[in-house]
Amino acid sequence: MAIIPVFSLPMIIVLAKGFANWNLYHYGTEWMIGFFIGSIIVAVELVILLLLFPNKKLRDAMSFAELLQE
């Protein structure tokens, strides 16, 4: 669940360089560290919210995944 926000920073850097020829490394690493920490916080919040308030389809998928692990 937390994989998407963690890998969003490299995707943004590659997309900026590929589409706009814009080198984001010129701006230093402070914003990258902040972006990475912020994405981890968002991922944790999403996981907590989904565990606290799952809908029926999510509950079915979780029970199916637990069945596969057994």
mmCIF file with all atom_site columns, N, CA and C in Angstrom:
data_model
loop_
_atom_site.group_PDB
_atom_site.id
_atom_site.type_symbol
_atom_site.label_atom_id
_atom_site.label_alt_id
_atom_site.label_comp_id
_atom_site.label_asym_id
_atom_site.label_entity_id
_atom_site.label_seq_id
_atom_site.pdbx_PDB_ins_code
_atom_site.Cartn_x
_atom_site.Cartn_y
_atom_site.Cartn_z
_atom_site.occupancy
_atom_site.B_iso_or_equiv
_atom_site.pdbx_formal_charge
_atom_site.auth_seq_id
_atom_site.auth_comp_id
_atom_site.auth_asym_id
_atom_site.auth_atom_id
_atom_site.pdbx_PDB_model_num
ATOM 1   N N  . MET A 1 1  ? 0.805   -1.191  0.000   1.00 0.00 ? 1  MET A N  1
ATOM 2   C CA . MET A 1 1  ? 0.000   0.000   0.000   1.00 0.00 ? 1  MET A CA 1
ATOM 3   C C  . MET A 1 1  ? 0.858   1.270   0.000   1.00 0.00 ? 1  MET A C  1
ATOM 4   N N  . ALA A 1 2  ? 1.990   1.220   0.682   1.00 0.00 ? 2  ALA A N  1
ATOM 5   C CA . ALA A 1 2  ? 2.828   2.410   0.786   1.00 0.00 ? 2  ALA A CA 1
ATOM 6   C C  . ALA A 1 2  ? 3.844   2.507   -0.337  1.00 0.00 ? 2  ALA A C  1
ATOM 7   N N  . ILE A 1 3  ? 3.782   1.601   -1.304  1.00 0.00 ? 3  ILE A N  1
ATOM 8   C CA . ILE A 1 3  ? 4.780   1.605   -2.367  1.00 0.00 ? 3  ILE A CA 1
ATOM 9   C C  . ILE A 1 3  ? 4.579   2.785   -3.307  1.00 0.00 ? 3  ILE A C  1
ATOM 10  N N  . ILE A 1 4  ? 3.359   3.118   -3.631  1.00 0.00 ? 4  ILE A N  1
ATOM 11  C CA . ILE A 1 4  ? 3.103   4.173   -4.611  1.00 0.00 ? 4  ILE A CA 1
ATOM 12  C C  . ILE A 1 4  ? 3.635   5.532   -4.156  1.00 0.00 ? 4  ILE A C  1
ATOM 13  N N  . PRO A 1 5  ? 3.344   6.011   -2.952  1.00 0.00 ? 5  PRO A N  1
ATOM 14  C CA . PRO A 1 5  ? 3.914   7.297   -2.556  1.00 0.00 ? 5  PRO A CA 1
ATOM 15  C C  . PRO A 1 5  ? 5.434   7.280   -2.432  1.00 0.00 ? 5  PRO A C  1
ATOM 16  N N  . VAL A 1 6  ? 6.011   6.149   -2.047  1.00 0.00 ? 6  VAL A N  1
ATOM 17  C CA . VAL A 1 6  ? 7.464   6.086   -1.896  1.00 0.00 ? 6  VAL A CA 1
ATOM 18  C C  . VAL A 1 6  ? 8.149   6.236   -3.243  1.00 0.00 ? 6  VAL A C  1
ATOM 19  N N  . PHE A 1 7  ? 7.598   5.634   -4.275  1.00 0.00 ? 7  PHE A N  1
ATOM 20  C CA . PHE A 1 7  ? 8.219   5.709   -5.589  1.00 0.00 ? 7  PHE A CA 1
ATOM 21  C C  . PHE A 1 7  ? 7.731   6.889   -6.422  1.00 0.00 ? 7  PHE A C  1
ATOM 22  N N  . SER A 1 8  ? 6.920   7.743   -5.876  1.00 0.00 ? 8  SER A N  1
ATOM 23  C CA . SER A 1 8  ? 6.435   8.878   -6.662  1.00 0.00 ? 8  SER A CA 1
ATOM 24  C C  . SER A 1 8  ? 7.520   9.919   -6.907  1.00 0.00 ? 8  SER A C  1
ATOM 25  N N  . LEU A 1 9  ? 8.462   10.073  -5.992  1.00 0.00 ? 9  LEU A N  1
ATOM 26  C CA . LEU A 1 9  ? 9.534   11.054  -6.187  1.00 0.00 ? 9  LEU A CA 1
ATOM 27  C C  . LEU A 1 9  ? 10.408  10.716  -7.397  1.00 0.00 ? 9  LEU A C  1
ATOM 28  N N  . PRO A 1 10 ? 10.911  9.483   -7.537  1.00 0.00 ? 10 PRO A N  1
ATOM 29  C CA . PRO A 1 10 ? 11.685  9.183   -8.745  1.00 0.00 ? 10 PRO A CA 1
ATOM 30  C C  . PRO A 1 10 ? 10.871  9.322   -10.031 1.00 0.00 ? 10 PRO A C  1
ATOM 31  N N  . MET A 1 11 ? 9.571   8.984   -9.963  1.00 0.00 ? 11 MET A N  1
ATOM 32  C CA . MET A 1 11 ? 8.735   9.138   -11.155 1.00 0.00 ? 11 MET A CA 1
ATOM 33  C C  . MET A 1 11 ? 8.604   10.606  -11.542 1.00 0.00 ? 11 MET A C  1
ATOM 34  N N  . ILE A 1 12 ? 8.458   11.491  -10.556 1.00 0.00 ? 12 ILE A N  1
ATOM 35  C CA . ILE A 1 12 ? 8.349   12.922  -10.845 1.00 0.00 ? 12 ILE A CA 1
ATOM 36  C C  . ILE A 1 12 ? 9.642   13.441  -11.452 1.00 0.00 ? 12 ILE A C  1
ATOM 37  N N  . ILE A 1 13 ? 10.778  13.007  -10.922 1.00 0.00 ? 13 ILE A N  1
ATOM 38  C CA . ILE A 1 13 ? 12.068  13.457  -11.450 1.00 0.00 ? 13 ILE A CA 1
ATOM 39  C C  . ILE A 1 13 ? 12.249  12.992  -12.889 1.00 0.00 ? 13 ILE A C  1
ATOM 40  N N  . VAL A 1 14 ? 11.920  11.740  -13.175 1.00 0.00 ? 14 VAL A N  1
ATOM 41  C CA . VAL A 1 14 ? 12.071  11.207  -14.529 1.00 0.00 ? 14 VAL A CA 1
ATOM 42  C C  . VAL A 1 14 ? 11.103  11.874  -15.492 1.00 0.00 ? 14 VAL A C  1
ATOM 43  N N  . LEU A 1 15 ? 9.844   12.064  -15.070 1.00 0.00 ? 15 LEU A N  1
ATOM 44  C CA . LEU A 1 15 ? 8.863   12.709  -15.951 1.00 0.00 ? 15 LEU A CA 1
ATOM 45  C C  . LEU A 1 15 ? 9.234   14.153  -16.252 1.00 0.00 ? 15 LEU A C  1
ATOM 46  N N  . ALA A 1 16 ? 9.737   14.873  -15.259 1.00 0.00 ? 16 ALA A N  1
ATOM 47  C CA . ALA A 1 16 ? 10.137  16.266  -15.481 1.00 0.00 ? 16 ALA A CA 1
ATOM 48  C C  . ALA A 1 16 ? 11.292  16.340  -16.466 1.00 0.00 ? 16 ALA A C  1
ATOM 49  N N  . LYS A 1 17 ? 12.234  15.441  -16.348 1.00 0.00 ? 17 LYS A N  1
ATOM 50  C CA . LYS A 1 17 ? 13.376  15.433  -17.263 1.00 0.00 ? 17 LYS A CA 1
ATOM 51  C C  . LYS A 1 17 ? 12.956  14.973  -18.647 1.00 0.00 ? 17 LYS A C  1
ATOM 52  N N  . GLY A 1 18 ? 12.084  13.979  -18.724 1.00 0.00 ? 18 GLY A N  1
ATOM 53  C CA . GLY A 1 18 ? 11.684  13.427  -20.012 1.00 0.00 ? 18 GLY A CA 1
ATOM 54  C C  . GLY A 1 18 ? 10.777  14.334  -20.816 1.00 0.00 ? 18 GLY A C  1
ATOM 55  N N  . PHE A 1 19 ? 9.773   14.938  -20.164 1.00 0.00 ? 19 PHE A N  1
ATOM 56  C CA . PHE A 1 19 ? 8.791   15.736  -20.904 1.00 0.00 ? 19 PHE A CA 1
ATOM 57  C C  . PHE A 1 19 ? 9.175   17.201  -21.042 1.00 0.00 ? 19 PHE A C  1
ATOM 58  N N  . ALA A 1 20 ? 9.799   17.768  -20.019 1.00 0.00 ? 20 ALA A N  1
ATOM 59  C CA . ALA A 1 20 ? 10.083  19.203  -20.051 1.00 0.00 ? 20 ALA A CA 1
ATOM 60  C C  . ALA A 1 20 ? 11.576  19.510  -20.067 1.00 0.00 ? 20 ALA A C  1
ATOM 61  N N  . ASN A 1 21 ? 12.425  18.467  -20.092 1.00 0.00 ? 21 ASN A N  1
ATOM 62  C CA . ASN A 1 21 ? 13.870  18.648  -20.035 1.00 0.00 ? 21 ASN A CA 1
ATOM 63  C C  . ASN A 1 21 ? 14.257  19.548  -18.856 1.00 0.00 ? 21 ASN A C  1
ATOM 64  N N  . TRP A 1 22 ? 13.631  19.288  -17.732 1.00 0.00 ? 22 TRP A N  1
ATOM 65  C CA . TRP A 1 22 ? 13.774  20.105  -16.525 1.00 0.00 ? 22 TRP A CA 1
ATOM 66  C C  . TRP A 1 22 ? 14.499  19.278  -15.483 1.00 0.00 ? 22 TRP A C  1
ATOM 67  N N  . ASN A 1 23 ? 15.719  19.693  -15.121 1.00 0.00 ? 23 ASN A N  1
ATOM 68  C CA . ASN A 1 23 ? 16.529  18.947  -14.172 1.00 0.00 ? 23 ASN A CA 1
ATOM 69  C C  . ASN A 1 23 ? 16.190  19.403  -12.759 1.00 0.00 ? 23 ASN A C  1
ATOM 70  N N  . LEU A 1 24 ? 15.518  18.556  -12.013 1.00 0.00 ? 24 LEU A N  1
ATOM 71  C CA . LEU A 1 24 ? 15.094  18.915  -10.661 1.00 0.00 ? 24 LEU A CA 1
ATOM 72  C C  . LEU A 1 24 ? 16.224  18.833  -9.643  1.00 0.00 ? 24 LEU A C  1
ATOM 73  N N  . TYR A 1 25 ? 17.363  18.250  -10.032 1.00 0.00 ? 25 TYR A N  1
ATOM 74  C CA . TYR A 1 25 ? 18.492  18.167  -9.110  1.00 0.00 ? 25 TYR A CA 1
ATOM 75  C C  . TYR A 1 25 ? 19.142  19.534  -8.880  1.00 0.00 ? 25 TYR A C  1
ATOM 76  N N  . HIS A 1 26 ? 18.877  20.491  -9.748  1.00 0.00 ? 26 HIS A N  1
ATOM 77  C CA . HIS A 1 26 ? 19.424  21.835  -9.580  1.00 0.00 ? 26 HIS A CA 1
ATOM 78  C C  . HIS A 1 26 ? 18.848  22.541  -8.353  1.00 0.00 ? 26 HIS A C  1
ATOM 79  N N  . TYR A 1 27 ? 17.720  22.090  -7.874  1.00 0.00 ? 27 TYR A N  1
ATOM 80  C CA . TYR A 1 27 ? 17.055  22.725  -6.734  1.00 0.00 ? 27 TYR A CA 1
ATOM 81  C C  . TYR A 1 27 ? 17.503  22.148  -5.391  1.00 0.00 ? 27 TYR A C  1
ATOM 82  N N  . GLY A 1 28 ? 18.469  21.252  -5.414  1.00 0.00 ? 28 GLY A N  1
ATOM 83  C CA . GLY A 1 28 ? 18.980  20.686  -4.169  1.00 0.00 ? 28 GLY A CA 1
ATOM 84  C C  . GLY A 1 28 ? 18.171  19.485  -3.708  1.00 0.00 ? 28 GLY A C  1
ATOM 85  N N  . THR A 1 29 ? 18.513  18.998  -2.517  1.00 0.00 ? 29 THR A N  1
ATOM 86  C CA . THR A 1 29 ? 17.860  17.795  -2.022  1.00 0.00 ? 29 THR A CA 1
ATOM 87  C C  . THR A 1 29 ? 16.881  18.069  -0.885  1.00 0.00 ? 29 THR A C  1
ATOM 88  N N  . GLU A 1 30 ? 16.812  19.308  -0.410  1.00 0.00 ? 30 GLU A N  1
ATOM 89  C CA . GLU A 1 30 ? 15.913  19.598  0.715   1.00 0.00 ? 30 GLU A CA 1
ATOM 90  C C  . GLU A 1 30 ? 14.458  19.329  0.353   1.00 0.00 ? 30 GLU A C  1
ATOM 91  N N  . TRP A 1 31 ? 14.036  19.738  -0.813  1.00 0.00 ? 31 TRP A N  1
ATOM 92  C CA . TRP A 1 31 ? 12.649  19.531  -1.212  1.00 0.00 ? 31 TRP A CA 1
ATOM 93  C C  . TRP A 1 31 ? 12.371  18.048  -1.442  1.00 0.00 ? 31 TRP A C  1
ATOM 94  N N  . MET A 1 32 ? 13.390  17.306  -1.900  1.00 0.00 ? 32 MET A N  1
ATOM 95  C CA . MET A 1 32 ? 13.205  15.873  -2.123  1.00 0.00 ? 32 MET A CA 1
ATOM 96  C C  . MET A 1 32 ? 12.996  15.141  -0.798  1.00 0.00 ? 32 MET A C  1
ATOM 97  N N  . ILE A 1 33 ? 13.771  15.509  0.208   1.00 0.00 ? 33 ILE A N  1
ATOM 98  C CA . ILE A 1 33 ? 13.628  14.887  1.521   1.00 0.00 ? 33 ILE A CA 1
ATOM 99  C C  . ILE A 1 33 ? 12.252  15.203  2.101   1.00 0.00 ? 33 ILE A C  1
ATOM 100 N N  . GLY A 1 34 ? 11.830  16.460  1.982   1.00 0.00 ? 34 GLY A N  1
ATOM 101 C CA . GLY A 1 34 ? 10.507  16.844  2.468   1.00 0.00 ? 34 GLY A CA 1
ATOM 102 C C  . GLY A 1 34 ? 9.385   16.129  1.725   1.00 0.00 ? 34 GLY A C  1
ATOM 103 N N  . PHE A 1 35 ? 9.530   16.009  0.418   1.00 0.00 ? 35 PHE A N  1
ATOM 104 C CA . PHE A 1 35 ? 8.536   15.316  -0.403  1.00 0.00 ? 35 PHE A CA 1
ATOM 105 C C  . PHE A 1 35 ? 8.453   13.847  -0.010  1.00 0.00 ? 35 PHE A C  1
ATOM 106 N N  . PHE A 1 36 ? 9.614   13.216  0.199   1.00 0.00 ? 36 PHE A N  1
ATOM 107 C CA . PHE A 1 36 ? 9.651   11.803  0.564   1.00 0.00 ? 36 PHE A CA 1
ATOM 108 C C  . PHE A 1 36 ? 9.015   11.574  1.938   1.00 0.00 ? 36 PHE A C  1
ATOM 109 N N  . ILE A 1 37 ? 9.356   12.399  2.910   1.00 0.00 ? 37 ILE A N  1
ATOM 110 C CA . ILE A 1 37 ? 8.784   12.252  4.253   1.00 0.00 ? 37 ILE A CA 1
ATOM 111 C C  . ILE A 1 37 ? 7.275   12.507  4.216   1.00 0.00 ? 37 ILE A C  1
ATOM 112 N N  . GLY A 1 38 ? 6.862   13.513  3.449   1.00 0.00 ? 38 GLY A N  1
ATOM 113 C CA . GLY A 1 38 ? 5.432   13.795  3.313   1.00 0.00 ? 38 GLY A CA 1
ATOM 114 C C  . GLY A 1 38 ? 4.683   12.650  2.654   1.00 0.00 ? 38 GLY A C  1
ATOM 115 N N  . SER A 1 39 ? 5.294   12.011  1.669   1.00 0.00 ? 39 SER A N  1
ATOM 116 C CA . SER A 1 39 ? 4.621   10.887  1.006   1.00 0.00 ? 39 SER A CA 1
ATOM 117 C C  . SER A 1 39 ? 4.507   9.684   1.933   1.00 0.00 ? 39 SER A C  1
ATOM 118 N N  . ILE A 1 40 ? 5.493   9.487   2.798   1.00 0.00 ? 40 ILE A N  1
ATOM 119 C CA . ILE A 1 40 ? 5.404   8.398   3.770   1.00 0.00 ? 40 ILE A CA 1
ATOM 120 C C  . ILE A 1 40 ? 4.264   8.668   4.758   1.00 0.00 ? 40 ILE A C  1
ATOM 121 N N  . ILE A 1 41 ? 4.144   9.907   5.204   1.00 0.00 ? 41 ILE A N  1
ATOM 122 C CA . ILE A 1 41 ? 3.072   10.278  6.134   1.00 0.00 ? 41 ILE A CA 1
ATOM 123 C C  . ILE A 1 41 ? 1.703   10.059  5.490   1.00 0.00 ? 41 ILE A C  1
ATOM 124 N N  . VAL A 1 42 ? 1.563   10.461  4.231   1.00 0.00 ? 42 VAL A N  1
ATOM 125 C CA . VAL A 1 42 ? 0.291   10.264  3.525   1.00 0.00 ? 42 VAL A CA 1
ATOM 126 C C  . VAL A 1 42 ? -0.013  8.778   3.372   1.00 0.00 ? 42 VAL A C  1
ATOM 127 N N  . ALA A 1 43 ? 1.002   7.970   3.077   1.00 0.00 ? 43 ALA A N  1
ATOM 128 C CA . ALA A 1 43 ? 0.783   6.528   2.929   1.00 0.00 ? 43 ALA A CA 1
ATOM 129 C C  . ALA A 1 43 ? 0.322   5.903   4.240   1.00 0.00 ? 43 ALA A C  1
ATOM 130 N N  . VAL A 1 44 ? 0.932   6.305   5.344   1.00 0.00 ? 44 VAL A N  1
ATOM 131 C CA . VAL A 1 44 ? 0.541   5.767   6.647   1.00 0.00 ? 44 VAL A CA 1
ATOM 132 C C  . VAL A 1 44 ? -0.896  6.169   6.976   1.00 0.00 ? 44 VAL A C  1
ATOM 133 N N  . GLU A 1 45 ? -1.242  7.424   6.690   1.00 0.00 ? 45 GLU A N  1
ATOM 134 C CA . GLU A 1 45 ? -2.619  7.874   6.951   1.00 0.00 ? 45 GLU A CA 1
ATOM 135 C C  . GLU A 1 45 ? -3.622  7.095   6.109   1.00 0.00 ? 45 GLU A C  1
ATOM 136 N N  . LEU A 1 46 ? -3.296  6.842   4.846   1.00 0.00 ? 46 LEU A N  1
ATOM 137 C CA . LEU A 1 46 ? -4.210  6.084   3.996   1.00 0.00 ? 46 LEU A CA 1
ATOM 138 C C  . LEU A 1 46 ? -4.393  4.652   4.502   1.00 0.00 ? 46 LEU A C  1
ATOM 139 N N  . VAL A 1 47 ? -3.310  4.033   4.916   1.00 0.00 ? 47 VAL A N  1
ATOM 140 C CA . VAL A 1 47 ? -3.405  2.674   5.433   1.00 0.00 ? 47 VAL A CA 1
ATOM 141 C C  . VAL A 1 47 ? -4.260  2.638   6.697   1.00 0.00 ? 47 VAL A C  1
ATOM 142 N N  . ILE A 1 48 ? -4.056  3.584   7.589   1.00 0.00 ? 48 ILE A N  1
ATOM 143 C CA . ILE A 1 48 ? -4.841  3.633   8.826   1.00 0.00 ? 48 ILE A CA 1
ATOM 144 C C  . ILE A 1 48 ? -6.320  3.851   8.520   1.00 0.00 ? 48 ILE A C  1
ATOM 145 N N  . LEU A 1 49 ? -6.620  4.783   7.623   1.00 0.00 ? 49 LEU A N  1
ATOM 146 C CA . LEU A 1 49 ? -8.022  5.040   7.274   1.00 0.00 ? 49 LEU A CA 1
ATOM 147 C C  . LEU A 1 49 ? -8.680  3.816   6.634   1.00 0.00 ? 49 LEU A C  1
ATOM 148 N N  . LEU A 1 50 ? -7.948  3.142   5.754   1.00 0.00 ? 50 LEU A N  1
ATOM 149 C CA . LEU A 1 50 ? -8.529  1.961   5.115   1.00 0.00 ? 50 LEU A CA 1
ATOM 150 C C  . LEU A 1 50 ? -8.710  0.810   6.089   1.00 0.00 ? 50 LEU A C  1
ATOM 151 N N  . LEU A 1 51 ? -7.833  0.710   7.086   1.00 0.00 ? 51 LEU A N  1
ATOM 152 C CA . LEU A 1 51 ? -8.013  -0.345  8.087   1.00 0.00 ? 51 LEU A CA 1
ATOM 153 C C  . LEU A 1 51 ? -9.153  -0.032  9.047   1.00 0.00 ? 51 LEU A C  1
ATOM 154 N N  . LEU A 1 52 ? -9.347  1.250   9.349   1.00 0.00 ? 52 LEU A N  1
ATOM 155 C CA . LEU A 1 52 ? -10.424 1.631   10.269  1.00 0.00 ? 52 LEU A CA 1
ATOM 156 C C  . LEU A 1 52 ? -11.794 1.610   9.605   1.00 0.00 ? 52 LEU A C  1
ATOM 157 N N  . PHE A 1 53 ? -11.859 2.004   8.335   1.00 0.00 ? 53 PHE A N  1
ATOM 158 C CA . PHE A 1 53 ? -13.146 2.124   7.646   1.00 0.00 ? 53 PHE A CA 1
ATOM 159 C C  . PHE A 1 53 ? -13.133 1.372   6.311   1.00 0.00 ? 53 PHE A C  1
ATOM 160 N N  . PRO A 1 54 ? -13.009 0.045   6.331   1.00 0.00 ? 54 PRO A N  1
ATOM 161 C CA . PRO A 1 54 ? -13.001 -0.688  5.056   1.00 0.00 ? 54 PRO A CA 1
ATOM 162 C C  . PRO A 1 54 ? -14.414 -0.830  4.497   1.00 0.00 ? 54 PRO A C  1
ATOM 163 N N  . ASN A 1 55 ? -14.518 -0.806  3.189   1.00 0.00 ? 55 ASN A N  1
ATOM 164 C CA . ASN A 1 55 ? -15.825 -1.066  2.587   1.00 0.00 ? 55 ASN A CA 1
ATOM 165 C C  . ASN A 1 55 ? -15.958 -2.567  2.319   1.00 0.00 ? 55 ASN A C  1
ATOM 166 N N  . LYS A 1 56 ? -17.084 -2.997  1.807   1.00 0.00 ? 56 LYS A N  1
ATOM 167 C CA . LYS A 1 56 ? -17.361 -4.429  1.651   1.00 0.00 ? 56 LYS A CA 1
ATOM 168 C C  . LYS A 1 56 ? -16.383 -5.087  0.686   1.00 0.00 ? 56 LYS A C  1
ATOM 169 N N  . LYS A 1 57 ? -16.075 -4.434  -0.426  1.00 0.00 ? 57 LYS A N  1
ATOM 170 C CA . LYS A 1 57 ? -15.155 -5.022  -1.401  1.00 0.00 ? 57 LYS A CA 1
ATOM 171 C C  . LYS A 1 57 ? -13.753 -5.174  -0.820  1.00 0.00 ? 57 LYS A C  1
ATOM 172 N N  . LEU A 1 58 ? -13.333 -4.197  -0.023  1.00 0.00 ? 58 LEU A N  1
ATOM 173 C CA . LEU A 1 58 ? -12.016 -4.281  0.597   1.00 0.00 ? 58 LEU A CA 1
ATOM 174 C C  . LEU A 1 58 ? -11.970 -5.415  1.622   1.00 0.00 ? 58 LEU A C  1
ATOM 175 N N  . ARG A 1 59 ? -13.036 -5.571  2.393   1.00 0.00 ? 59 ARG A N  1
ATOM 176 C CA . ARG A 1 59 ? -13.101 -6.678  3.357   1.00 0.00 ? 59 ARG A CA 1
ATOM 177 C C  . ARG A 1 59 ? -13.041 -8.026  2.647   1.00 0.00 ? 59 ARG A C  1
ATOM 178 N N  . ASP A 1 60 ? -13.761 -8.141  1.520   1.00 0.00 ? 60 ASP A N  1
ATOM 179 C CA . ASP A 1 60 ? -13.725 -9.390  0.753   1.00 0.00 ? 60 ASP A CA 1
ATOM 180 C C  . ASP A 1 60 ? -12.323 -9.664  0.217   1.00 0.00 ? 60 ASP A C  1
ATOM 181 N N  . ALA A 1 61 ? -11.664 -8.635  -0.277  1.00 0.00 ? 61 ALA A N  1
ATOM 182 C CA . ALA A 1 61 ? -10.307 -8.802  -0.812  1.00 0.00 ? 61 ALA A CA 1
ATOM 183 C C  . ALA A 1 61 ? -9.325  -9.177  0.294   1.00 0.00 ? 61 ALA A C  1
ATOM 184 N N  . MET A 1 62 ? -9.477  -8.571  1.482   1.00 0.00 ? 62 MET A N  1
ATOM 185 C CA . MET A 1 62 ? -8.590  -8.897  2.593   1.00 0.00 ? 62 MET A CA 1
ATOM 186 C C  . MET A 1 62 ? -8.802  -10.340 3.058   1.00 0.00 ? 62 MET A C  1
ATOM 187 N N  . SER A 1 63 ? -10.036 -10.779 3.108   1.00 0.00 ? 63 SER A N  1
ATOM 188 C CA . SER A 1 63 ? -10.297 -12.154 3.527   1.00 0.00 ? 63 SER A CA 1
ATOM 189 C C  . SER A 1 63 ? -9.786  -13.145 2.475   1.00 0.00 ? 63 SER A C  1
ATOM 190 N N  . PHE A 1 64 ? -9.879  -12.788 1.202   1.00 0.00 ? 64 PHE A N  1
ATOM 191 C CA . PHE A 1 64 ? -9.346  -13.645 0.138   1.00 0.00 ? 64 PHE A CA 1
ATOM 192 C C  . PHE A 1 64 ? -7.824  -13.729 0.229   1.00 0.00 ? 64 PHE A C  1
ATOM 193 N N  . ALA A 1 65 ? -7.154  -12.601 0.506   1.00 0.00 ? 65 ALA A N  1
ATOM 194 C CA . ALA A 1 65 ? -5.703  -12.614 0.647   1.00 0.00 ? 65 ALA A CA 1
ATOM 195 C C  . ALA A 1 65 ? -5.269  -13.445 1.841   1.00 0.00 ? 65 ALA A C  1
ATOM 196 N N  . GLU A 1 66 ? -6.021  -13.382 2.923   1.00 0.00 ? 66 GLU A N  1
ATOM 197 C CA . GLU A 1 66 ? -5.698  -14.205 4.098   1.00 0.00 ? 66 GLU A CA 1
ATOM 198 C C  . GLU A 1 66 ? -5.915  -15.685 3.785   1.00 0.00 ? 66 GLU A C  1
ATOM 199 N N  . LEU A 1 67 ? -6.920  -15.988 2.976   1.00 0.00 ? 67 LEU A N  1
ATOM 200 C CA . LEU A 1 67 ? -7.167  -17.364 2.571   1.00 0.00 ? 67 LEU A CA 1
ATOM 201 C C  . LEU A 1 67 ? -6.010  -17.896 1.746   1.00 0.00 ? 67 LEU A C  1
ATOM 202 N N  . LEU A 1 68 ? -5.462  -17.047 0.880   1.00 0.00 ? 68 LEU A N  1
ATOM 203 C CA . LEU A 1 68 ? -4.335  -17.480 0.033   1.00 0.00 ? 68 LEU A CA 1
ATOM 204 C C  . LEU A 1 68 ? -3.078  -17.717 0.854   1.00 0.00 ? 68 LEU A C  1
ATOM 205 N N  . GLN A 1 69 ? -2.899  -16.965 1.940   1.00 0.00 ? 69 GLN A N  1
ATOM 206 C CA . GLN A 1 69 ? -1.711  -17.127 2.759   1.00 0.00 ? 69 GLN A CA 1
ATOM 207 C C  . GLN A 1 69 ? -1.750  -18.410 3.572   1.00 0.00 ? 69 GLN A C  1
ATOM 208 N N  . GLU A 1 70 ? -2.925  -18.947 3.843   1.00 0.00 ? 70 GLU A N  1
ATOM 209 C CA . GLU A 1 70 ? -3.058  -20.189 4.612   1.00 0.00 ? 70 GLU A CA 1
ATOM 210 C C  . GLU A 1 70 ? -2.823  -21.385 3.790   1.00 0.00 ? 70 GLU A C  1
#
